[in-house]
Amino acid sequence: MPTPSRTSLDAIVAAGRAVLAREGISGLTMRRVGEAVGVRAPSLYKHVPSRSALIRLVAQDLVADIARQLDDAANAGDPRQALRAVAFTLRAFALSDPHGFDLLFTHLPADAAPDTSTFASAVGPVLRVATDLAGPDHALDAARTLTAWASGFLRMELSGDFQLGGDVPGAFEFGLQTLIAGLECRQT
Amino acid sequence: MPTPSRTSLDAIVAAGRAVLAREGISGLTMRRVGEAVGVRAPSLYKHVPSRSALIRLVAQDLVADIARQLDDAANAGDPRQALRAVAFTLRAFALSDPHGFDLLFTHLPADAAPDTSTFASAVGPVLRVATDLAGPDHALDAARTLTAWASGFLRMELSGDFQLGGDVPGAFEFGLQTLIAGLECRQT
DNA sequence: ACCTGAACACCGTTCAAGT
DNA sequence: ACCTGAACACCGTTCAAGT
């Protein structure tokens, strides 16, 4: 006889995000997520085909959040201000959910990586800022330079790779100014 | 009665690197490494206290190789040329051993991460180049900016995150020139 | 129609027993 | 003194059996 589901895809993804935030990717197991939604691990397969698919859903949920925040930031004042706002927004997100941020910039197996269209929503705001600063001809190159620097910096910060001391927020500010100056100074 | 070891720490680390290069970090298991050196997994614990410790040794081996190559590159001509050589050396390494490169810039648990002194040998050449380009006052900030950009870019390239097409080597070149221009243009 | 325990193939790791 | 198989606690995943 038909029985209503005791959980839902939304609840599973939300629980996945919570478990990820608390325990990191290696702690994001089917048994733990099941526990968080009040069901045994095998039952999760009624809603999700595999752990990889669950990871993808969690990643897409994270990207959607970031995209929303970046979109707001990209509207802040002149191009320089907008770029700064984008960078600080990303850093705030990374510090607020280190494991979540880690997941997005970690090399995931193909069946766990969010698809192209998901990323596009987060790339949009960055591309807009890059166009304003570097011109349409160099927008893509500039966006890649900015994203590479920011993601690299924040990953290193979260991993504790800045072991030589010094002022880490200051280094973030320095990088930001260097990139802005470079985009404005470079000939053609 | 005493029996000579059928393997050695060096052989285990070398096998670990080979397995890592072929199968990636998740394939770097004790059973597989054991197989590669002709011994069962439990015997590895005569030479290495844990899988984490083995990962650390493999990572340190990789860093030593990179440090050697970066040291050569940092001596190439004027500061701009030296920076370019450092960047291209790192990229060549990343492309030649994607899984190995990945391991170094992945967030490892504390008991698997190489210790500070290991990284110092690879940071040295970068710091030298950064000093020449940005002056001693900004050397550390500049080195962090360069490392963040290069590692971020190469991680994204290896992960296939550049899905919008375009010229990826060209984007690497663009980033390099932007950073050089930024370091040379910025006031103070 | 959903949920479950048992099972299978994998892990890292320990340890008593072999040589 | 090294090596081994068996075992334990964990995984992801499948599936027959329960309701």
CSV table of C-alpha atoms (C1' of nucleotides) in Angstrom, one decimal:
chain,number,residue,atom,x,y,z
A,1,MET,CA,0.0,0.0,0.0
A,2,PRO,CA,1.2,3.5,-0.8
A,3,THR,CA,3.1,5.3,1.9
A,4,PRO,CA,4.0,9.0,1.9
A,5,SER,CA,7.7,9.8,1.9
A,6,ARG,CA,9.1,10.5,5.3
A,7,THR,CA,11.6,13.0,3.9
A,8,SER,CA,12.1,15.0,0.7
A,9,LEU,CA,14.8,16.0,-1.7
A,10,ASP,CA,14.9,19.5,-0.3
A,11,ALA,CA,15.3,18.2,3.3
A,12,ILE,CA,18.1,15.9,2.1
A,13,VAL,CA,20.0,18.7,0.3
A,14,ALA,CA,19.6,21.0,3.3
A,15,ALA,CA,20.8,18.3,5.6
A,16,GLY,CA,23.7,17.7,3.2
A,17,ARG,CA,24.7,21.3,3.4
A,18,ALA,CA,24.6,21.3,7.2
A,19,VAL,CA,26.6,18.1,7.5
A,20,LEU,CA,29.1,19.4,5.0
A,21,ALA,CA,29.5,22.7,7.0
A,22,ARG,CA,30.0,20.8,10.2
A,23,GLU,CA,32.1,17.8,9.1
A,24,GLY,CA,33.6,18.7,5.8
A,25,ILE,CA,33.4,16.7,2.6
A,26,SER,CA,34.7,13.4,4.0
A,27,GLY,CA,32.0,13.6,6.7
A,28,LEU,CA,29.3,14.0,4.1
A,29,THR,CA,28.3,10.3,4.1
A,30,MET,CA,25.0,8.7,3.2
A,31,ARG,CA,24.6,7.3,6.7
A,32,ARG,CA,25.1,10.7,8.3
A,33,VAL,CA,22.8,12.5,6.0
A,34,GLY,CA,20.2,9.8,6.5
A,35,GLU,CA,20.6,10.2,10.3
A,36,ALA,CA,20.1,14.0,9.9
A,37,VAL,CA,16.8,13.5,8.1
A,38,GLY,CA,15.6,10.6,10.2
A,39,VAL,CA,16.0,7.8,7.7
A,40,ARG,CA,18.4,5.0,7.1
A,41,ALA,CA,21.0,5.4,4.3
A,42,PRO,CA,19.4,3.1,1.8
A,43,SER,CA,16.2,5.1,1.8
A,44,LEU,CA,18.1,8.2,0.5
A,45,TYR,CA,18.3,6.3,-2.8
A,46,LYS,CA,14.6,6.8,-3.3
A,47,HIS,CA,15.4,10.5,-3.8
A,48,VAL,CA,19.0,10.7,-5.0
A,49,PRO,CA,20.7,8.2,-7.3
A,50,SER,CA,24.1,8.3,-5.6
A,51,ARG,CA,26.4,10.2,-3.1
A,52,SER,CA,28.0,11.9,-6.1
A,53,ALA,CA,24.6,13.2,-7.2
A,54,LEU,CA,23.9,14.5,-3.7
A,55,ILE,CA,27.2,16.3,-3.6
A,56,ARG,CA,26.4,17.9,-6.9
A,57,LEU,CA,23.0,19.1,-5.6
A,58,VAL,CA,24.7,20.5,-2.5
A,59,ALA,CA,27.3,22.3,-4.6
A,60,GLN,CA,24.6,23.7,-6.8
A,61,ASP,CA,22.8,25.0,-3.8
A,62,LEU,CA,25.9,26.7,-2.6
A,63,VAL,CA,26.6,28.3,-6.0
A,64,ALA,CA,23.1,29.6,-6.1
A,65,ASP,CA,23.7,31.4,-2.8
A,66,ILE,CA,27.0,32.8,-3.9
A,67,ALA,CA,25.5,34.0,-7.3
A,68,ARG,CA,22.8,35.9,-5.5
A,69,GLN,CA,25.3,37.6,-3.2
A,70,LEU,CA,27.8,38.4,-6.1
A,71,ASP,CA,25.0,39.9,-8.2
A,72,ASP,CA,24.2,42.4,-5.4
A,73,ALA,CA,27.9,43.2,-5.0
A,74,ALA,CA,28.5,43.8,-8.7
A,75,ASN,CA,26.1,46.7,-8.6
A,76,ALA,CA,28.1,48.7,-6.1
A,77,GLY,CA,29.2,52.1,-7.4
A,78,ASP,CA,32.0,52.5,-9.9
A,79,PRO,CA,33.8,49.6,-11.5
A,80,ARG,CA,36.6,49.6,-8.9
A,81,GLN,CA,34.2,49.6,-6.0
A,82,ALA,CA,32.2,46.8,-7.7
A,83,LEU,CA,35.3,44.7,-8.0
A,84,ARG,CA,36.2,45.3,-4.4
A,85,ALA,CA,32.7,44.4,-3.3
A,86,VAL,CA,32.8,41.2,-5.3
A,87,ALA,CA,36.1,40.2,-3.8
A,88,PHE,CA,35.0,40.9,-0.2
A,89,THR,CA,31.7,39.1,-0.7
A,90,LEU,CA,33.5,36.0,-1.9
A,91,ARG,CA,35.9,36.2,1.1
A,92,ALA,CA,33.1,36.7,3.5
A,93,PHE,CA,31.4,33.6,2.1
A,94,ALA,CA,34.6,31.5,2.3
A,95,LEU,CA,35.1,32.5,6.0
A,96,SER,CA,31.5,31.8,6.9
A,97,ASP,CA,31.4,28.4,5.4
A,98,PRO,CA,34.9,27.1,4.8
A,99,HIS,CA,34.0,23.5,4.0
A,100,GLY,CA,31.3,24.7,1.6
A,101,PHE,CA,33.7,27.0,-0.2
A,102,ASP,CA,36.2,24.3,-0.3
A,103,LEU,CA,33.8,22.0,-2.0
A,104,LEU,CA,33.2,24.4,-4.8
A,105,PHE,CA,36.8,24.9,-5.7
A,106,THR,CA,37.9,21.4,-5.1
A,107,HIS,CA,38.5,19.1,-8.0
A,108,LEU,CA,35.3,17.0,-8.0
A,109,PRO,CA,34.8,13.8,-10.1
A,110,ALA,CA,32.7,14.5,-13.2
A,111,ASP,CA,29.6,12.9,-11.7
A,112,ALA,CA,29.7,15.2,-8.7
A,113,ALA,CA,30.7,18.5,-10.3
A,114,PRO,CA,27.9,21.0,-10.9
A,115,ASP,CA,27.1,21.5,-14.6
A,116,THR,CA,28.1,24.4,-16.7
A,117,SER,CA,24.8,26.3,-16.4
A,118,THR,CA,25.0,26.4,-12.6
A,119,PHE,CA,28.4,28.1,-12.7
A,120,ALA,CA,27.3,30.5,-15.3
A,121,SER,CA,25.0,32.3,-12.8
A,122,ALA,CA,27.9,33.0,-10.6
A,123,VAL,CA,30.3,33.9,-13.4
A,124,GLY,CA,27.9,36.5,-14.8
A,125,PRO,CA,28.5,39.2,-12.1
A,126,VAL,CA,32.2,38.7,-12.3
A,127,LEU,CA,32.1,39.0,-16.1
A,128,ARG,CA,30.2,42.2,-15.8
A,129,VAL,CA,32.7,43.7,-13.4
A,130,ALA,CA,35.6,42.5,-15.6
A,131,THR,CA,34.1,44.1,-18.7
A,132,ASP,CA,33.8,47.5,-17.0
A,133,LEU,CA,37.4,47.4,-15.9
A,134,ALA,CA,39.2,45.8,-18.8
A,135,GLY,CA,36.9,46.4,-21.7
A,136,PRO,CA,34.8,43.8,-23.6
A,137,ASP,CA,37.8,42.5,-25.6
A,138,HIS,CA,39.6,41.3,-22.4
A,139,ALA,CA,36.6,40.6,-20.2
A,140,LEU,CA,36.9,36.8,-20.2
A,141,ASP,CA,40.7,37.0,-19.6
A,142,ALA,CA,40.2,39.5,-16.9
A,143,ALA,CA,37.4,37.5,-15.2
A,144,ARG,CA,39.6,34.4,-15.2
A,145,THR,CA,42.5,36.3,-13.7
A,146,LEU,CA,40.3,37.7,-10.9
A,147,THR,CA,38.6,34.4,-10.2
A,148,ALA,CA,41.9,32.5,-10.2
A,149,TRP,CA,43.5,35.0,-7.8
A,150,ALA,CA,40.5,35.1,-5.4
A,151,SER,CA,39.9,31.4,-5.3
A,152,GLY,CA,43.6,30.6,-5.0
A,153,PHE,CA,44.0,33.2,-2.2
A,154,LEU,CA,41.0,32.1,-0.2
A,155,ARG,CA,41.8,28.4,-0.6
A,156,MET,CA,45.3,29.1,0.7
A,157,GLU,CA,43.9,31.2,3.6
A,158,LEU,CA,41.5,28.5,4.6
A,159,SER,CA,44.1,25.8,4.4
A,160,GLY,CA,46.4,27.7,6.6
A,161,ASP,CA,49.1,27.9,3.9
A,162,PHE,CA,50.1,31.5,4.8
A,163,GLN,CA,52.6,30.3,7.4
A,164,LEU,CA,55.1,33.1,7.1
A,165,GLY,CA,52.9,35.3,9.2
A,166,GLY,CA,52.3,38.9,8.1
A,167,ASP,CA,49.0,40.5,7.6
A,168,VAL,CA,46.7,38.2,5.7
A,169,PRO,CA,43.8,40.6,5.2
A,170,GLY,CA,46.4,43.1,4.1
A,171,ALA,CA,47.7,40.7,1.6
A,172,PHE,CA,44.2,40.3,0.2
A,173,GLU,CA,43.9,44.1,-0.1
A,174,PHE,CA,47.4,44.2,-1.8
A,175,GLY,CA,46.4,41.6,-4.3
A,176,LEU,CA,43.2,43.4,-5.1
A,177,GLN,CA,45.0,46.7,-5.7
A,178,THR,CA,47.6,45.0,-7.8
A,179,LEU,CA,45.0,43.5,-10.0
A,180,ILE,CA,43.1,46.7,-10.4
A,181,ALA,CA,46.3,48.6,-11.2
A,182,GLY,CA,47.3,45.9,-13.6
A,183,LEU,CA,44.0,46.0,-15.5
A,184,GLU,CA,44.0,49.8,-15.7
A,185,CYS,CA,47.7,50.1,-16.6
A,186,ARG,CA,48.3,47.4,-19.1
A,187,GLN,CA,48.7,48.8,-22.7
A,188,THR,CA,45.9,47.5,-25.0
B,1,MET,CA,65.1,-14.8,13.4
B,2,PRO,CA,65.9,-11.5,11.8
B,3,THR,CA,64.7,-11.0,8.2
B,4,PRO,CA,65.7,-8.2,5.9
B,5,SER,CA,63.0,-5.9,4.8
B,6,ARG,CA,61.5,-6.8,1.5
B,7,THR,CA,60.9,-3.1,0.7
B,8,SER,CA,62.0,0.3,1.9
B,9,LEU,CA,60.6,3.7,2.7
B,10,ASP,CA,62.1,5.1,-0.5
B,11,ALA,CA,60.4,2.4,-2.6
B,12,ILE,CA,57.1,3.0,-0.8
B,13,VAL,CA,57.2,6.8,-1.4
B,14,ALA,CA,58.2,6.3,-5.0
B,15,ALA,CA,55.4,3.8,-5.5
B,16,GLY,CA,53.0,6.2,-3.7
B,17,ARG,CA,53.9,8.9,-6.2
B,18,ALA,CA,53.4,6.6,-9.1
B,19,VAL,CA,50.0,5.4,-7.8
B,20,LEU,CA,49.0,9.0,-7.1
B,21,ALA,CA,49.9,10.1,-10.6
B,22,ARG,CA,48.0,7.2,-12.2
B,23,GLU,CA,44.9,7.0,-9.9
B,24,GLY,CA,44.7,10.3,-8.0
B,25,ILE,CA,44.5,10.8,-4.3
B,26,SER,CA,41.4,8.6,-3.7
B,27,GLY,CA,43.3,5.7,-5.5
B,28,LEU,CA,46.3,6.2,-3.2
B,29,THR,CA,45.4,3.4,-0.8
B,30,MET,CA,47.5,1.2,1.4
B,31,ARG,CA,46.5,-1.9,-0.4
B,32,ARG,CA,47.4,-0.5,-3.8
B,33,VAL,CA,50.8,0.9,-2.7
B,34,GLY,CA,51.5,-2.4,-1.0
B,35,GLU,CA,50.7,-4.2,-4.3
B,36,ALA,CA,53.1,-1.8,-6.1
B,37,VAL,CA,56.0,-2.7,-3.8
B,38,GLY,CA,55.2,-6.4,-3.6
B,39,VAL,CA,53.9,-6.5,0.0
B,40,ARG,CA,50.5,-6.7,1.8
B,41,ALA,CA,49.1,-3.5,3.2
B,42,PRO,CA,49.7,-4.3,6.8
B,43,SER,CA,53.5,-4.6,6.1
B,44,LEU,CA,53.6,-1.0,5.1
B,45,TYR,CA,53.1,-0.1,8.7
B,46,LYS,CA,56.6,-1.3,9.5
B,47,HIS,CA,57.9,1.7,7.5
B,48,VAL,CA,55.1,4.3,7.8
B,49,PRO,CA,52.8,5.0,10.7
B,50,SER,CA,49.6,5.7,8.7
B,51,ARG,CA,48.2,6.6,5.3
B,52,SER,CA,48.3,10.2,6.3
B,53,ALA,CA,52.0,10.0,7.0
B,54,LEU,CA,52.5,8.4,3.6
B,55,ILE,CA,50.6,11.2,1.9
B,56,ARG,CA,52.7,13.7,3.7
B,57,LEU,CA,55.9,12.0,2.5
B,58,VAL,CA,54.7,11.9,-1.1
B,59,ALA,CA,53.7,15.6,-0.9
B,60,GLN,CA,57.1,16.5,0.5
B,61,ASP,CA,58.7,14.6,-2.4
B,62,LEU,CA,56.7,16.5,-4.9
B,63,VAL,CA,57.5,19.9,-3.2
B,64,ALA,CA,61.2,19.1,-3.3
B,65,ASP,CA,61.0,18.5,-7.1
B,66,ILE,CA,59.1,21.7,-7.7
B,67,ALA,CA,61.4,23.7,-5.5
B,68,ARG,CA,64.4,22.5,-7.5
B,69,GLN,CA,62.7,23.5,-10.8
B,70,LEU,CA,61.6,26.9,-9.4
B,71,ASP,CA,65.0,27.6,-8.1
B,72,ASP,CA,66.4,27.3,-11.7
B,73,ALA,CA,63.6,29.3,-13.2
B,74,ALA,CA,64.1,32.2,-10.7
B,75,ASN,CA,67.5,32.8,-12.1
B,76,ALA,CA,66.4,33.6,-15.6
B,77,GLY,CA,67.5,37.0,-16.8
B,78,ASP,CA,65.7,40.2,-15.6
B,79,PRO,CA,63.0,40.2,-12.9
B,80,ARG,CA,60.2,40.1,-15.5
B,81,GLN,CA,61.7,37.1,-17.3
B,82,ALA,CA,62.3,35.3,-14.0
B,83,LEU,CA,58.7,35.7,-13.0
B,84,ARG,CA,57.6,34.4,-16.3
B,85,ALA,CA,59.9,31.5,-16.0
B,86,VAL,CA,58.6,30.7,-12.6
B,87,ALA,CA,55.0,30.8,-13.7
B,88,PHE,CA,55.6,28.6,-16.8
B,89,THR,CA,57.6,26.1,-14.8
B,90,LEU,CA,54.7,25.7,-12.4
B,91,ARG,CA,52.3,25.3,-15.2
B,92,ALA,CA,54.5,22.7,-16.9
B,93,PHE,CA,54.6,20.8,-13.6
B,94,ALA,CA,50.8,21.0,-13.2
B,95,LEU,CA,50.2,19.7,-16.7
B,96,SER,CA,52.8,16.9,-16.4
B,97,ASP,CA,51.4,15.5,-13.1
B,98,PRO,CA,47.9,16.8,-12.5
B,99,HIS,CA,47.1,14.6,-9.6
B,100,GLY,CA,50.4,15.4,-7.9
B,101,PHE,CA,49.8,19.1,-8.4
B,102,ASP,CA,46.3,18.7,-7.1
B,103,LEU,CA,47.6,17.1,-3.9
B,104,LEU,CA,49.8,20.0,-3.1
B,105,PHE,CA,47.1,22.6,-3.4
B,106,THR,CA,44.3,20.6,-1.9
B,107,HIS,CA,43.2,21.1,1.7
B,108,LEU,CA,44.9,18.2,3.5
B,109,PRO,CA,44.1,17.2,7.1
B,110,ALA,CA,46.8,18.4,9.4
B,111,ASP,CA,48.4,15.0,9.8
B,112,ALA,CA,48.9,14.7,6.0
B,113,ALA,CA,50.0,18.2,5.2
B,114,PRO,CA,53.7,18.8,4.7
B,115,ASP,CA,55.3,20.8,7.4
B,116,THR,CA,56.2,24.5,7.1
B,117,SER,CA,59.9,23.9,6.4
B,118,THR,CA,59.1,21.8,3.4
B,119,PHE,CA,57.1,24.6,1.8
B,120,ALA,CA,59.8,27.1,2.6
B,121,SER,CA,62.1,25.6,0.0
B,122,ALA,CA,59.5,26.2,-2.7
B,123,VAL,CA,58.5,29.6,-1.5
B,124,GLY,CA,62.1,30.9,-1.5
B,125,PRO,CA,62.5,31.3,-5.3
B,126,VAL,CA,59.1,33.0,-5.5
B,127,LEU,CA,60.0,35.4,-2.7
B,128,ARG,CA,63.2,36.3,-4.5
B,129,VAL,CA,61.4,37.1,-7.7
B,130,ALA,CA,58.7,39.0,-5.8
B,131,THR,CA,61.4,41.1,-4.1
B,132,ASP,CA,63.0,42.0,-7.4
B,133,LEU,CA,59.6,43.1,-8.8
B,134,ALA,CA,57.9,44.8,-5.9
B,135,GLY,CA,60.7,45.7,-3.5
B,136,PRO,CA,61.4,44.2,-0.1
B,137,ASP,CA,58.6,46.0,1.6
B,138,HIS,CA,56.0,44.3,-0.5
B,139,ALA,CA,57.8,41.1,-1.3
B,140,LEU,CA,55.6,38.9,0.9
B,141,ASP,CA,52.4,40.4,-0.3
B,142,ALA,CA,53.5,40.2,-3.9
B,143,ALA,CA,54.6,36.6,-3.5
B,144,ARG,CA,51.2,35.7,-2.0
B,145,THR,CA,49.4,37.4,-4.9
B,146,LEU,CA,51.5,35.6,-7.5
B,147,THR,CA,51.1,32.2,-5.8
B,148,ALA,CA,47.4,32.6,-5.2
B,149,TRP,CA,46.8,33.5,-8.9
B,150,ALA,CA,49.0,30.8,-10.3
B,151,SER,CA,47.7,28.0,-8.1
B,152,GLY,CA,44.1,29.2,-8.6
B,153,PHE,CA,44.5,29.4,-12.3
B,154,LEU,CA,46.1,26.0,-12.6
B,155,ARG,CA,43.6,24.3,-10.3
B,156,MET,CA,40.8,25.7,-12.4
B,157,GLU,CA,42.5,24.6,-15.6
B,158,LEU,CA,43.1,21.1,-14.4
B,159,SER,CA,39.5,20.8,-13.1
B,160,GLY,CA,38.1,21.9,-16.4
B,161,ASP,CA,36.5,24.9,-14.8
B,162,PHE,CA,37.2,27.1,-17.9
B,163,GLN,CA,34.0,26.1,-19.6
B,164,LEU,CA,33.4,29.3,-21.5
B,165,GLY,CA,35.9,28.3,-24.1
B,166,GLY,CA,38.4,30.9,-25.3
B,167,ASP,CA,42.2,30.6,-25.2
B,168,VAL,CA,43.3,29.2,-21.9
B,169,PRO,CA,47.0,29.5,-22.4
B,170,GLY,CA,46.2,33.0,-23.6
B,171,ALA,CA,44.4,33.7,-20.4
B,172,PHE,CA,47.4,32.5,-18.4
B,173,GLU,CA,49.6,34.9,-20.4
B,174,PHE,CA,47.0,37.7,-19.8
B,175,GLY,CA,47.1,37.1,-16.0
B,176,LEU,CA,50.8,37.1,-16.0
B,177,GLN,CA,51.1,40.4,-17.8
B,178,THR,CA,48.3,41.9,-15.6
B,179,LEU,CA,50.2,41.0,-12.5
B,180,ILE,CA,53.5,42.3,-13.8
B,181,ALA,CA,51.9,45.5,-14.8
B,182,GLY,CA,50.1,45.8,-11.5
B,183,LEU,CA,53.3,45.3,-9.5
B,184,GLU,CA,55.2,47.8,-11.6
B,185,CYS,CA,52.4,50.5,-11.8
B,186,ARG,CA,51.0,50.6,-8.3
B,187,GLN,CA,52.0,53.7,-6.4
B,188,THR,CA,54.1,53.3,-3.2
C,1,DA,C1',5.2,2.8,-2.3
C,2,DC,C1',8.4,3.6,1.1
C,3,DC,C1',11.6,1.8,4.6
C,4,DT,C1',14.6,-1.6,6.6
C,5,DG,C1',18.4,-5.1,7.8
C,6,DA,C1',21.6,-7.9,5.7
C,7,DA,C1',25.0,-8.3,2.5
C,8,DC,C1',28.9,-7.2,-0.7
C,9,DA,C1',33.0,-4.9,-2.1
C,10,DC,C1',35.8,-1.6,-0.7
C,11,DC,C1',38.6,1.3,2.8
C,12,DG,C1',42.4,2.1,7.2
C,13,DT,C1',44.2,-0.2,10.9
C,14,DT,C1',45.4,-3.8,14.5
C,15,DC,C1',47.1,-8.0,16.0
C,16,DA,C1',48.0,-12.8,16.9
C,17,DA,C1',50.3,-16.3,14.5
C,18,DG,C1',53.6,-17.9,11.1
C,19,DT,C1',58.6,-18.0,9.3
D,1,DA,C1',62.3,-9.1,12.7
D,2,DC,C1',59.5,-8.9,9.0
D,3,DC,C1',55.2,-10.7,6.7
D,4,DT,C1',50.6,-12.5,6.7
D,5,DG,C1',45.4,-13.5,7.1
D,6,DA,C1',41.7,-12.5,9.9
D,7,DA,C1',39.2,-9.2,12.0
D,8,DC,C1',37.0,-4.6,13.2
D,9,DA,C1',34.9,-0.3,12.2
D,10,DC,C1',33.9,2.4,8.7
D,11,DC,C1',32.3,3.5,3.6
D,12,DG,C1',28.7,3.3,-1.0
D,13,DT,C1',25.4,0.6,-2.8
D,14,DT,C1',22.0,-3.3,-3.8
D,15,DC,C1',18.1,-6.0,-2.7
D,16,DA,C1',14.8,-9.2,-0.8
D,17,DA,C1',11.6,-8.8,2.7
D,18,DG,C1',8.5,-6.2,5.7
D,19,DT,C1',4.5,-2.8,6.3
